[in-house]
CSV table of C-alpha atoms and ligand atoms in Angstrom, one decimal:
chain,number,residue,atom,x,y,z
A,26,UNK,CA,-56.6,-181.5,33.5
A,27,UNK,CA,-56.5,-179.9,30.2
A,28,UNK,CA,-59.4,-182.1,27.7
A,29,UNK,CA,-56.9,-182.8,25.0
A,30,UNK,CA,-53.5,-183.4,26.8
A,31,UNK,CA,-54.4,-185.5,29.8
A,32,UNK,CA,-51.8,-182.9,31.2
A,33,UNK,CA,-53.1,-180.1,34.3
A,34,UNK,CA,-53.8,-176.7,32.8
A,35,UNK,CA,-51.5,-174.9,35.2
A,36,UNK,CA,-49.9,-172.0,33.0
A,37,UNK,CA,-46.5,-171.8,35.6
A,38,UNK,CA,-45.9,-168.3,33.4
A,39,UNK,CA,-48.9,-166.9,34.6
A,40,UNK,CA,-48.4,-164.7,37.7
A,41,UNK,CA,-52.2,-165.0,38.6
A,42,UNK,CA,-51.3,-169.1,39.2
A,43,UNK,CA,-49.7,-169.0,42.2
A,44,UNK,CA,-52.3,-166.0,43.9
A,45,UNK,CA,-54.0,-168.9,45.9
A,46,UNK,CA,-50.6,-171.3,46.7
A,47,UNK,CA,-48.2,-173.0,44.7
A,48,UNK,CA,-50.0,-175.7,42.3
A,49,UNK,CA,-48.2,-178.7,44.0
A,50,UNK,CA,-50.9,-181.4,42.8
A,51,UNK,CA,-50.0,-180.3,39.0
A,52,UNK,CA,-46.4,-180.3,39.4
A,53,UNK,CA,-46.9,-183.9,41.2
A,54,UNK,CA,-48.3,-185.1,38.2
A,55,UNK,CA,-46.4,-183.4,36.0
A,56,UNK,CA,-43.0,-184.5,37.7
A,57,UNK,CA,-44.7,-188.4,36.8
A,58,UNK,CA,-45.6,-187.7,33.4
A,59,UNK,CA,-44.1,-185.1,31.8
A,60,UNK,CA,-40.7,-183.8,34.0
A,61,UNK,CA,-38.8,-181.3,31.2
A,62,UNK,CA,-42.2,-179.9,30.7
A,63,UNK,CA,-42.9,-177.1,27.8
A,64,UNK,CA,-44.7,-174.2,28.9
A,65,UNK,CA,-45.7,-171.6,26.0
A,66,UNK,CA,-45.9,-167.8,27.0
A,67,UNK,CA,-47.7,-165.1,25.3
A,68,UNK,CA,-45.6,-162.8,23.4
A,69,UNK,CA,-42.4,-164.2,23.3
A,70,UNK,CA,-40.7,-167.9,23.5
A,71,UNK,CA,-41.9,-170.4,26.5
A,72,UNK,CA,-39.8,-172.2,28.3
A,73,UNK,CA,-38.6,-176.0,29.4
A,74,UNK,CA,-40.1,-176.1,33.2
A,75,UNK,CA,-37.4,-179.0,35.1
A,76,UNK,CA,-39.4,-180.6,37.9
A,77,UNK,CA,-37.4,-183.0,39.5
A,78,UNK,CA,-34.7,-183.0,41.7
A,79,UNK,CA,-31.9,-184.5,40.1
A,80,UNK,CA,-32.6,-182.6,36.6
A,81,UNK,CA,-32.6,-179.3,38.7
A,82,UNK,CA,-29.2,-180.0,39.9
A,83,UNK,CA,-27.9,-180.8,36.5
A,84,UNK,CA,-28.8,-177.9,34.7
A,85,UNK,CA,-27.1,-175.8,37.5
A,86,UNK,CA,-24.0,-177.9,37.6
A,87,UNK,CA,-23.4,-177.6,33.9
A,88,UNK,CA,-22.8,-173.7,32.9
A,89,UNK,CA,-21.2,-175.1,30.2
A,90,UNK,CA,-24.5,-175.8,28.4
A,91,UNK,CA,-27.2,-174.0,30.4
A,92,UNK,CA,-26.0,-170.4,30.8
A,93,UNK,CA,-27.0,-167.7,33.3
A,94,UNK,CA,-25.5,-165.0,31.5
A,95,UNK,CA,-27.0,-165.4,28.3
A,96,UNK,CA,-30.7,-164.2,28.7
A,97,UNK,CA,-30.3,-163.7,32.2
A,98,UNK,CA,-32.4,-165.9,35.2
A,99,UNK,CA,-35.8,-164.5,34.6
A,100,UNK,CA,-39.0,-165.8,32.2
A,101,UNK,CA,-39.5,-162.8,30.9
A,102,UNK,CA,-36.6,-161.4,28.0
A,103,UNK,CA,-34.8,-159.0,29.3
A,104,UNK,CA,-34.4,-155.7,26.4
A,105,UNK,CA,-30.6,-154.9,25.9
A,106,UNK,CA,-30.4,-152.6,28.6
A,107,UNK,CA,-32.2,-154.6,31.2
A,108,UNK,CA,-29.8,-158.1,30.3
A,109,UNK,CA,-26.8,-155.7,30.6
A,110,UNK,CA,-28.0,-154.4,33.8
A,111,UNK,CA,-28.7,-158.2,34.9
A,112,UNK,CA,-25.1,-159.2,33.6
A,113,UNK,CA,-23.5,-157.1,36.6
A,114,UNK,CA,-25.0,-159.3,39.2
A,115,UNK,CA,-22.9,-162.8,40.3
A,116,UNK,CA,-26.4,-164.2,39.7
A,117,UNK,CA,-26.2,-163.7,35.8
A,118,UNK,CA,-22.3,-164.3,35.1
A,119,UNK,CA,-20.9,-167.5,33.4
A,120,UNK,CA,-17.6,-168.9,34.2
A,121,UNK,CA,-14.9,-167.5,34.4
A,122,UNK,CA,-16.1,-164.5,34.9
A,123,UNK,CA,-18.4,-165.8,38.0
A,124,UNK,CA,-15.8,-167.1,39.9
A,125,UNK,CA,-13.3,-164.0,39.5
A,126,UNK,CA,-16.2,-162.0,40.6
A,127,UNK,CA,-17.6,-164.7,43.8
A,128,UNK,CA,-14.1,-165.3,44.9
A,129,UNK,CA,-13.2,-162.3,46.5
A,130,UNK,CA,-16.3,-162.0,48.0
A,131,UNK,CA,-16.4,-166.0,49.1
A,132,UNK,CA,-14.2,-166.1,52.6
A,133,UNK,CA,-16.5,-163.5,53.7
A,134,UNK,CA,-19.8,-164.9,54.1
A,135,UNK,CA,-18.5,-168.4,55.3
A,136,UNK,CA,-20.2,-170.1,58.4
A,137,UNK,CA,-17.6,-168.9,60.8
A,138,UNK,CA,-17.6,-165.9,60.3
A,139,UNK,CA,-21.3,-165.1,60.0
A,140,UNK,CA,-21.3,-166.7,62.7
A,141,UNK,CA,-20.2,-163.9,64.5
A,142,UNK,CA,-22.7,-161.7,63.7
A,143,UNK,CA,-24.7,-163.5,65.9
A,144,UNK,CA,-25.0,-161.1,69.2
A,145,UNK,CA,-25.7,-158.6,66.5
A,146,UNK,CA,-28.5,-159.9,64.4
A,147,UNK,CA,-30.1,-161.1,68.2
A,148,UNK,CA,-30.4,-157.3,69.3
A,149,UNK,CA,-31.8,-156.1,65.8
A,150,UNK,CA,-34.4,-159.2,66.7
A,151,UNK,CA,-34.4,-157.6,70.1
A,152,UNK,CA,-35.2,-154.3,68.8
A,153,UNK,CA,-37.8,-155.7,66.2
A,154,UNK,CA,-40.0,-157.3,68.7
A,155,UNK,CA,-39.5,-154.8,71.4
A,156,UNK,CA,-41.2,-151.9,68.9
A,157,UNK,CA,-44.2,-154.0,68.3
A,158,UNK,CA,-44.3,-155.1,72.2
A,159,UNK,CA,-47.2,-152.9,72.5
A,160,UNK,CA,-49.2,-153.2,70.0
A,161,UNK,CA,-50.1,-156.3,69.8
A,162,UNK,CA,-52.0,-156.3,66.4
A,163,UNK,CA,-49.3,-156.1,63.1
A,164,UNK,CA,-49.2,-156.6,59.4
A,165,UNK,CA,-46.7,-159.2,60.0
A,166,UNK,CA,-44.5,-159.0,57.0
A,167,UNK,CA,-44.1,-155.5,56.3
A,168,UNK,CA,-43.9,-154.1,60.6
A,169,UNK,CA,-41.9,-157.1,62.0
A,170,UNK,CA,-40.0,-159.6,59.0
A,171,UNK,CA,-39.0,-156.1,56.6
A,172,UNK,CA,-37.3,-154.7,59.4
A,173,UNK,CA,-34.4,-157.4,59.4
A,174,UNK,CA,-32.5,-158.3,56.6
A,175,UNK,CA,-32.0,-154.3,55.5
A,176,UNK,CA,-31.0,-153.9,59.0
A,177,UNK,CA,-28.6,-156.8,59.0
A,178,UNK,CA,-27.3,-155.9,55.4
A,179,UNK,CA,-26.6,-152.3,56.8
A,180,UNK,CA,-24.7,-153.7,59.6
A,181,UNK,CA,-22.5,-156.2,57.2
A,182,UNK,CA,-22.1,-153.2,54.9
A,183,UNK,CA,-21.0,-150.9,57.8
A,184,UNK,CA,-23.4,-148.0,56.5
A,185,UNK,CA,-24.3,-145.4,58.8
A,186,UNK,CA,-27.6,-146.1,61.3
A,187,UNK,CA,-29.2,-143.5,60.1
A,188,UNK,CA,-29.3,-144.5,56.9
A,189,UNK,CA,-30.9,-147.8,57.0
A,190,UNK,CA,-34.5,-146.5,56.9
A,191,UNK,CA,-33.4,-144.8,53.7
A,192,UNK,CA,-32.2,-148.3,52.6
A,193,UNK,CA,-35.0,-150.3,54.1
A,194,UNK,CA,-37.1,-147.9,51.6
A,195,UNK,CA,-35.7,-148.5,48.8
A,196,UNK,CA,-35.6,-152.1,49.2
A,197,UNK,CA,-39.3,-152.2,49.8
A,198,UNK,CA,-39.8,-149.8,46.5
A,199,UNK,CA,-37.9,-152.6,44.8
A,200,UNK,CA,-39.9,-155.6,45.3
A,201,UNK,CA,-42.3,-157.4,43.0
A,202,UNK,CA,-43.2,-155.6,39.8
A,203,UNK,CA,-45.4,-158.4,39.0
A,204,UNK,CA,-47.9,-157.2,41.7
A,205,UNK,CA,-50.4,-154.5,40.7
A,206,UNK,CA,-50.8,-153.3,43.7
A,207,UNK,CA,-47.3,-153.0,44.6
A,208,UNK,CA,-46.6,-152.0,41.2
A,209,UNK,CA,-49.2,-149.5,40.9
A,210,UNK,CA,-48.2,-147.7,43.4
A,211,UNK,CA,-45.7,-145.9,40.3
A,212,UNK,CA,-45.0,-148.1,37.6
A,213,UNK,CA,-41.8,-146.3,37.4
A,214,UNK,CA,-40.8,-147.0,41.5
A,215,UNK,CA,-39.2,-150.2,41.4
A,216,UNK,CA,-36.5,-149.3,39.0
A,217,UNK,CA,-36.2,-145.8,40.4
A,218,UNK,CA,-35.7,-147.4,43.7
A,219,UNK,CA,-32.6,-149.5,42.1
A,220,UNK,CA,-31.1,-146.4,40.4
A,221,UNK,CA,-31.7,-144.5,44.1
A,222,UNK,CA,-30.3,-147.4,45.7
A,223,UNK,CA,-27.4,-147.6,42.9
A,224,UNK,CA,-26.9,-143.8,43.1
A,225,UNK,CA,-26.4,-144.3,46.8
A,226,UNK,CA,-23.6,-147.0,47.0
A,227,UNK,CA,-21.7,-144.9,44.2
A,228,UNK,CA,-21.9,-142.1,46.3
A,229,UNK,CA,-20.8,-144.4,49.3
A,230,UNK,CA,-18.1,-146.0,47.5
A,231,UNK,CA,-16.6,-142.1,46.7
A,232,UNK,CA,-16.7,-141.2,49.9
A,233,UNK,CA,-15.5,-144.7,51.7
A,234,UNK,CA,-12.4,-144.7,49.1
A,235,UNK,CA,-10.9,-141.4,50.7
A,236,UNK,CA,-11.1,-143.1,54.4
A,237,UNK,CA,-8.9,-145.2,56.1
A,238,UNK,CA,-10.4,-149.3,55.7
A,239,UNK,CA,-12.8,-150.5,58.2
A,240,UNK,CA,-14.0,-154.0,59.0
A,241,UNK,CA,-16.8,-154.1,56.8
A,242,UNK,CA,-17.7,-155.7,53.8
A,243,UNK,CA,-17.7,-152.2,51.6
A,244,UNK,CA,-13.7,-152.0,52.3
A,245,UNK,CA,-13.8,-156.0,51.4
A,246,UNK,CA,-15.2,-155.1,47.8
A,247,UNK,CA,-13.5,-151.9,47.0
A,248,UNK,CA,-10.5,-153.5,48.0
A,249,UNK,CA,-10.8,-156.8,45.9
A,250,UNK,CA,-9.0,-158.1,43.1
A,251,UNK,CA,-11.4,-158.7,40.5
A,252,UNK,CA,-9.6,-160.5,37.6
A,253,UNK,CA,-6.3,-158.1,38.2
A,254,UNK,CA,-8.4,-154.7,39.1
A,255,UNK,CA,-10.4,-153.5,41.8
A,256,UNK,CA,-14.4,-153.0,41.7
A,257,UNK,CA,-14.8,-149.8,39.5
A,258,UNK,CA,-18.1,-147.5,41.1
A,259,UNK,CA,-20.7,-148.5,39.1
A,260,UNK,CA,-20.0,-152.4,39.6
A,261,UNK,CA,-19.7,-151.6,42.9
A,262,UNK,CA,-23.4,-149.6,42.9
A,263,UNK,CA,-25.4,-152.8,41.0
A,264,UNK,CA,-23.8,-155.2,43.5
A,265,UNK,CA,-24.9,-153.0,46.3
A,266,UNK,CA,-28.1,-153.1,44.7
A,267,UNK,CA,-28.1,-157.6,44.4
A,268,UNK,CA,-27.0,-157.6,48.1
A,269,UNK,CA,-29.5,-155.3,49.1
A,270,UNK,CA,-32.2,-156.8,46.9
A,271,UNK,CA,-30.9,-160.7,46.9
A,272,UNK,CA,-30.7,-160.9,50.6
A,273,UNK,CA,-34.1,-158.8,51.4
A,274,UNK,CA,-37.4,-160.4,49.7
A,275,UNK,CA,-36.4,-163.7,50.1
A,276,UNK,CA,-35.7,-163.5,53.9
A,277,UNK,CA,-38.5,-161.8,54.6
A,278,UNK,CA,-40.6,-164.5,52.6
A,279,UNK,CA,-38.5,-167.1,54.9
A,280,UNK,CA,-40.0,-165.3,58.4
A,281,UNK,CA,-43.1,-164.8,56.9
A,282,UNK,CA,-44.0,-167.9,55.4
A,283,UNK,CA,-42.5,-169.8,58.1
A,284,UNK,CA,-44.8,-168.2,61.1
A,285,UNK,CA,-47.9,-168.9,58.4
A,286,UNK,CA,-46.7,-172.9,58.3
A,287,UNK,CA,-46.1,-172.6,61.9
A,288,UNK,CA,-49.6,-171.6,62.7
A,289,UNK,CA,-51.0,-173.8,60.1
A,290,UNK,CA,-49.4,-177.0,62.2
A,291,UNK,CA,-49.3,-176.1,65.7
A,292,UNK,CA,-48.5,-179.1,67.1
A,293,UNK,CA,-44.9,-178.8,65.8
A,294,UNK,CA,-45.1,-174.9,67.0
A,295,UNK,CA,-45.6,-176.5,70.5
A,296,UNK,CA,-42.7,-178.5,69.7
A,297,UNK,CA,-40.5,-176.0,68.6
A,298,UNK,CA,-41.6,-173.8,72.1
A,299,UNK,CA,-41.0,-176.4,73.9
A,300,UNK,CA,-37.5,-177.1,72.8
A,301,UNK,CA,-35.5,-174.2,70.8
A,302,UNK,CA,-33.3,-176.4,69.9
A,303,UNK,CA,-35.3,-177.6,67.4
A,304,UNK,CA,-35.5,-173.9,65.6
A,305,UNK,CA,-32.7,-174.7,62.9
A,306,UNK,CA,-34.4,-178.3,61.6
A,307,UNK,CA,-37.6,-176.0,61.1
A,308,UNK,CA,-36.3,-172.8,59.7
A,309,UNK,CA,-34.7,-176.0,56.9
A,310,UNK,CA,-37.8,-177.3,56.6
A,311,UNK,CA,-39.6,-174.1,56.1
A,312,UNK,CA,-37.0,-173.3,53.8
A,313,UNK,CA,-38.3,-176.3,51.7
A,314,UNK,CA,-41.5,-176.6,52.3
A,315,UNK,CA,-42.3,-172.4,51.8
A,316,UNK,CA,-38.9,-171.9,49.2
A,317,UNK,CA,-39.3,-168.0,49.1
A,318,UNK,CA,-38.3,-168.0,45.3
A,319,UNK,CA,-39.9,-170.8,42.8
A,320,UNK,CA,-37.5,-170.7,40.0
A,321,UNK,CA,-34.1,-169.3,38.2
A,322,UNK,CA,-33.5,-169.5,34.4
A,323,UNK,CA,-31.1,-170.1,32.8
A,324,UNK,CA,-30.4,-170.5,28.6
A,325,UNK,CA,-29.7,-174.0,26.7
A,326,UNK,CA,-25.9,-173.2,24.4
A,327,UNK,CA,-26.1,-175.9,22.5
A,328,UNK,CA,-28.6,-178.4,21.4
A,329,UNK,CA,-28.7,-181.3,24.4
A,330,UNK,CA,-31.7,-183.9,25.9
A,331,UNK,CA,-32.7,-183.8,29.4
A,332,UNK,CA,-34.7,-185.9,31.1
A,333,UNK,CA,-35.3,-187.6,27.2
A,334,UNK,CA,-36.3,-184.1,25.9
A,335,UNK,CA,-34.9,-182.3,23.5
A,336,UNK,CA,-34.0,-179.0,23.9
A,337,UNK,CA,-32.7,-176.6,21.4
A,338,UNK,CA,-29.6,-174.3,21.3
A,339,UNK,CA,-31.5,-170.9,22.5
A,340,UNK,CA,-34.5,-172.4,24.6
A,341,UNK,CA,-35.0,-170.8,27.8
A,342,UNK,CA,-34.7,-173.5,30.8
A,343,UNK,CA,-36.3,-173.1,34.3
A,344,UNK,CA,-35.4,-175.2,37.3
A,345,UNK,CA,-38.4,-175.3,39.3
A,346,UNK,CA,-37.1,-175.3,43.0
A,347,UNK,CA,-41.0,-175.3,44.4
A,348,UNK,CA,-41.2,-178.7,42.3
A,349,UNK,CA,-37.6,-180.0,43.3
A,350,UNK,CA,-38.5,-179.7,46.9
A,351,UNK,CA,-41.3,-181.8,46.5
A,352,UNK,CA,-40.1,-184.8,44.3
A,353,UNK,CA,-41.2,-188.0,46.1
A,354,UNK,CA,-38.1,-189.9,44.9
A,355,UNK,CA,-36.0,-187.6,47.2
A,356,UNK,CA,-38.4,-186.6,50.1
A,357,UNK,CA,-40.3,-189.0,51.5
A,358,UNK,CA,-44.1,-188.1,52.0
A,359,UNK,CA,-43.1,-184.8,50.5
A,360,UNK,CA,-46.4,-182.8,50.7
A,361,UNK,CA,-45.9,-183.3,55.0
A,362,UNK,CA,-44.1,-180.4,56.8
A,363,UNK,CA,-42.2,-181.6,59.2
A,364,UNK,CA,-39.9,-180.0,61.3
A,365,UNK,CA,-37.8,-183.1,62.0
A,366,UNK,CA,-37.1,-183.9,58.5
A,367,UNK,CA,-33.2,-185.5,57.9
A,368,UNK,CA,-31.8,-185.3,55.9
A,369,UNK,CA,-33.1,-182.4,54.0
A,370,UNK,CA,-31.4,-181.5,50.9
A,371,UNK,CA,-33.8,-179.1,49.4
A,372,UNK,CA,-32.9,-176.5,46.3
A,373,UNK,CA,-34.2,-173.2,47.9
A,374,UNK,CA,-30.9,-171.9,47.5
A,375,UNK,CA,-29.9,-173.3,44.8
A,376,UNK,CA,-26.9,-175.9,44.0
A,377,UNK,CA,-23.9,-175.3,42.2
A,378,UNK,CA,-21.6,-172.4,41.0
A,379,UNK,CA,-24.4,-169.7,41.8
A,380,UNK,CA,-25.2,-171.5,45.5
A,381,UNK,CA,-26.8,-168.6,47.4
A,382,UNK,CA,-23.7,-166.7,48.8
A,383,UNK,CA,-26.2,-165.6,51.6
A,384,UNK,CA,-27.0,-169.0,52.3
A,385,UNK,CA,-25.5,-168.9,56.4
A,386,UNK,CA,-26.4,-165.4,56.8
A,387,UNK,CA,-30.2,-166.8,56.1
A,388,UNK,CA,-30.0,-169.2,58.2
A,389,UNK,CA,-28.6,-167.5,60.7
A,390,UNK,CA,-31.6,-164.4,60.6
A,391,UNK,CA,-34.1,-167.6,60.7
A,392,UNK,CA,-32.6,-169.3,64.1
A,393,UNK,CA,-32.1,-165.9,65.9
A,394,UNK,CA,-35.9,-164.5,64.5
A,395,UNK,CA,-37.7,-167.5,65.4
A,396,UNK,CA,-35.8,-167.8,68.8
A,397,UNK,CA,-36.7,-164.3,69.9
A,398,UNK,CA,-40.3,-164.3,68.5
A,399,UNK,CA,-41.2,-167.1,70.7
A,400,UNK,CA,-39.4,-166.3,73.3
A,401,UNK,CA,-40.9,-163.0,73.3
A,402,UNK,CA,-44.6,-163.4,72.5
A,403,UNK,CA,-46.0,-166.6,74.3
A,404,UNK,CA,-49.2,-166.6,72.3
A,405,UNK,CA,-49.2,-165.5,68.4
A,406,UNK,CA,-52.5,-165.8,66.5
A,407,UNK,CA,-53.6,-164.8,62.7
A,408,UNK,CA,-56.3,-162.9,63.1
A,409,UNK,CA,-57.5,-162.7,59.3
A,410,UNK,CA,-56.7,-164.1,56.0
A,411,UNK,CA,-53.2,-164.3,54.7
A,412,UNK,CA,-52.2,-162.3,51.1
A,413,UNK,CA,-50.0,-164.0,49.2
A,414,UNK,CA,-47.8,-161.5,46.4
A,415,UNK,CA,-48.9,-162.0,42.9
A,416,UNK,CA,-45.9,-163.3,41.3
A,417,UNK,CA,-44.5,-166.2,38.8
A,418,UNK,CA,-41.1,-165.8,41.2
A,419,UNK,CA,-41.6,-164.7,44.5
A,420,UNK,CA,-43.6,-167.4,46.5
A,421,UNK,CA,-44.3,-164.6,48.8
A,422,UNK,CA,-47.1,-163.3,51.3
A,423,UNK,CA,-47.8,-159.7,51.3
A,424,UNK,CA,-50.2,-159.2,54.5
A,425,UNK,CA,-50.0,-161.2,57.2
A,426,UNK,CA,-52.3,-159.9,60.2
A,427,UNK,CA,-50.8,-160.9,62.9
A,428,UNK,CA,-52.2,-160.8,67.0
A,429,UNK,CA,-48.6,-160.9,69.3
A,430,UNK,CA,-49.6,-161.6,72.8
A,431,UNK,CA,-46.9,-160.8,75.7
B,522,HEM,C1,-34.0,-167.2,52.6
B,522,HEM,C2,-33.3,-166.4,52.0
B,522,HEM,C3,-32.6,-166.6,50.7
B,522,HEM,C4,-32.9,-167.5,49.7
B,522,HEM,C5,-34.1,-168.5,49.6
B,522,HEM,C6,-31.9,-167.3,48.6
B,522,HEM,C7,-31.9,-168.0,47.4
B,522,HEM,C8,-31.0,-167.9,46.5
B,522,HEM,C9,-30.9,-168.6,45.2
B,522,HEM,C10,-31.9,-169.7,44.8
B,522,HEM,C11,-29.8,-168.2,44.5
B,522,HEM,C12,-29.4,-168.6,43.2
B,522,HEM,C13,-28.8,-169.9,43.0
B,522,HEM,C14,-28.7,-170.2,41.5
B,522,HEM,O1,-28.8,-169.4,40.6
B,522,HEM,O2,-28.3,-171.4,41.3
B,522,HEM,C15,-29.2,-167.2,45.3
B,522,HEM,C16,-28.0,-166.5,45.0
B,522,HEM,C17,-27.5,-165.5,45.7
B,522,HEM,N1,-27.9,-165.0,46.9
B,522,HEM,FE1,-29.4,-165.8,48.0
B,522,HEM,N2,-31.1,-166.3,49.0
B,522,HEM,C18,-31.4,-165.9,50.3
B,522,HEM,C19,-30.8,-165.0,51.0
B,522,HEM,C20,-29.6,-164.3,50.7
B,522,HEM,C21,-29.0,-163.3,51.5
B,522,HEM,C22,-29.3,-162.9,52.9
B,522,HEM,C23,-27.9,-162.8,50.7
B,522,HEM,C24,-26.9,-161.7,51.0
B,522,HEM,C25,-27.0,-160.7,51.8
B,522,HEM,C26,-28.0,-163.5,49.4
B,522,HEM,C27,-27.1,-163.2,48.4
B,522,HEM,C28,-27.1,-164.0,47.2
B,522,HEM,C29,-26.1,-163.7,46.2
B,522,HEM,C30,-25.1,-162.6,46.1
B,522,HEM,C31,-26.4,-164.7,45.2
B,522,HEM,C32,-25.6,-164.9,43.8
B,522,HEM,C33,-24.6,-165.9,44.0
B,522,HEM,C34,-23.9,-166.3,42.7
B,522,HEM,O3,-24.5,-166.1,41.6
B,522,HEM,O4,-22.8,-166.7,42.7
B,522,HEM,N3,-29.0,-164.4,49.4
B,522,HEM,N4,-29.9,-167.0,46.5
């Protein structure tokens, strides 16, 4: 607790906060006593933090006042070429716009027919596990969980097997700039990976527009309508890039993060062995419980109150889906993880307009990982200490040493 406020000195700007977990005892008392919470940053405006539940799913079901587009759906201001980069991706339009852009795209990532990627995504698990068979010993995240979603994305794309190391790269290059040591690598990798990766799709798109369609999701988008014309290149290479990107971190977070809660309460891992059926109820409440991404922004248009709070025309507005998931007067005993949890209706993917368009192909990657890794390894132990990413976004583990035993 701060000495003057009465309020916990948690500074939810500060990447360096969430290095040792999520601070869910400040955000408990916060979510009591002050739920549209102000949090100042250094060098530039703070923001309104929205901690509960039903506030969180206002703000996203009313574009009208709290806009995506407008400073885009980070903390930190964009410059102008960075916010017009950000305004390419579904993530950061506004209606009309949004929906011209998500509809095309919509029929094809509905249940049914991600559903049928199913054999597919279970022999890339196949693969996955049969590589590290051997070994035994693995960084977890970055030697079993990386190896999936740019796999799956290739597939979905229809780009050409040997290219999804290349991809896989890229993607990795592209992850949390927030992280000295991933960003130190070069400061200048992460956004040379998303020209490379940008670079790449236009090339793709040139050469996929002088052959005849195939069933992938490539011909889907250069095909599409989009508001009376088709996709021109460069759309086409920074929605590449948010496929590639949206659909990567995040579902690695989801595998990793849910072995580290599974080991952490192995009783339920028992459970879950013992009965496979149970995987999906888990890989929800791991969803909740571990939500691989702790906020999106988004920018108040007008003067309104939330919550009793003023907030002013211009005022960035995050919805805090790490607190959301935890409000007590939606979850009960929310600080349990509990693989049995229903209903569950956590915000990890979001609510509204901008609901993840991934959201089944997660799910699916989380039923057909989990069902192969325990069917293939019938012990699993962590044989050192977990790394989590330093991040005010990601809720994400770097290093996960991992012991597989066949
Ligand atoms: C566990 C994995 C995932 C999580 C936790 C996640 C989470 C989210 C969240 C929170 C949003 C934004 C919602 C908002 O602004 O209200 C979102 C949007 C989006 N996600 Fe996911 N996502 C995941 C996986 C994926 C995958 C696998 C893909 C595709 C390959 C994907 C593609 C997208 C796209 C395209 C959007 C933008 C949708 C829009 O603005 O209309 N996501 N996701």
């Amino acid at each position: 607790m701060s000495a003057t406020t009465d309020q916990p000195a948690v500074d939810l700007a500060d990447p360096s906060a969430f290095v040792d977990g999520p601070p869910h005892e400040a955000l408990a008392v916060l979510r009591r006593t002050d739920p549209v919470h102000w949090q100042p940053m250094v060098g530039e405006p703070g923001f309104w933090a929205v901690l509960r539940h039903a506030d969180v799913v206002y703000v996203a079901r009313h574009p009208e006042i709290f806009s995506a587009s407008e400073g885009g759906v980070v903390l930190e201001d964009l410059d102008e070429a960075g916010l017009d980069g950000m305004r390419r991706m579904l993530l950061a339009m506004d209606p009309p716009k949004h929906g011209v852009h998500r509809e095309p795209l919509s029929p094809h990532f509905r249940a049914r027919v991600i559903g049928g990627l199913e054999d597919r995504i279970r022999e890339i698990c196949q693969s996955i596990m049969a590589d590290v068979r051997e070994r035994g010993e693995v960084e977890f995240v970055h030697e079993v969980t990386a190896n999936l979603p740019s796999r799956v994305i290739g597939e979905l794309m229809g780009l050409p097997e040997e290219d999804w190391g290349r991809i896989h790269e890229m993607a990795e290059r592209n992850t949390s700039g927030q992280d000295p040591e991933i960003a130190a690598i070069d400061p200048d990798q992460a956004m040379n990976a998303t020209v490379d990766m940008a670079m790449y799709a236009i090339e793709l798109a040139g050469k996929r527009r002088q052959e005849p369609p195939r069933e992938d999701l490539t011909t889907v988008i250069l095909d599409a309508d989009f508001g009376g014309k088709p996709m021109d290149d460069i759309d086409f290479g920074s929605f590449f890039v948010q496929l590639v990107t949206a659909g990567n971190d995040t579902t690695k977070t989801m595998l990793a993060s849910g072995l580290l809660t599974l080991l952490e309460h192995p009783d339920q891992l028992a459970e879950l062995r013992a009965d496979p059926s149970l995987i999906p109820g888990a890989v929800e409440e791991i969803l909740r419980y571990s939500n691989p991404l702790h906020y999106f922004r988004r920018t108040a248009l007008a003067d309104t109150t939330l919550a009793e709070t003023d907030i002013a025309a211009g005022d960035k507005v995050a919805m805090y889906y790490t607190s959301a998931n935890r409000d007590e007067d939606v979850f009960e005993d929310p600080q349990r993880f509990d693989i049995h949890r229903h209903p569950n209706p956590h915000l990890s993917f979001g609510i509204g307009g901008h609901f993840c368009l991934g959201v089944h192909l997660a799910r699916l990657e989380g039923k057909v990982f989990f069902e192969e890794l325990l069917a293939t390894f019938p012990t699993i132990e962590l044989t050192g200490a977990p790394v989590r990413t330093r991040s005010n976004l990601n809720n994400a583990i770097k290093r996960l040493p991992i012991r597989l035993g066949s």
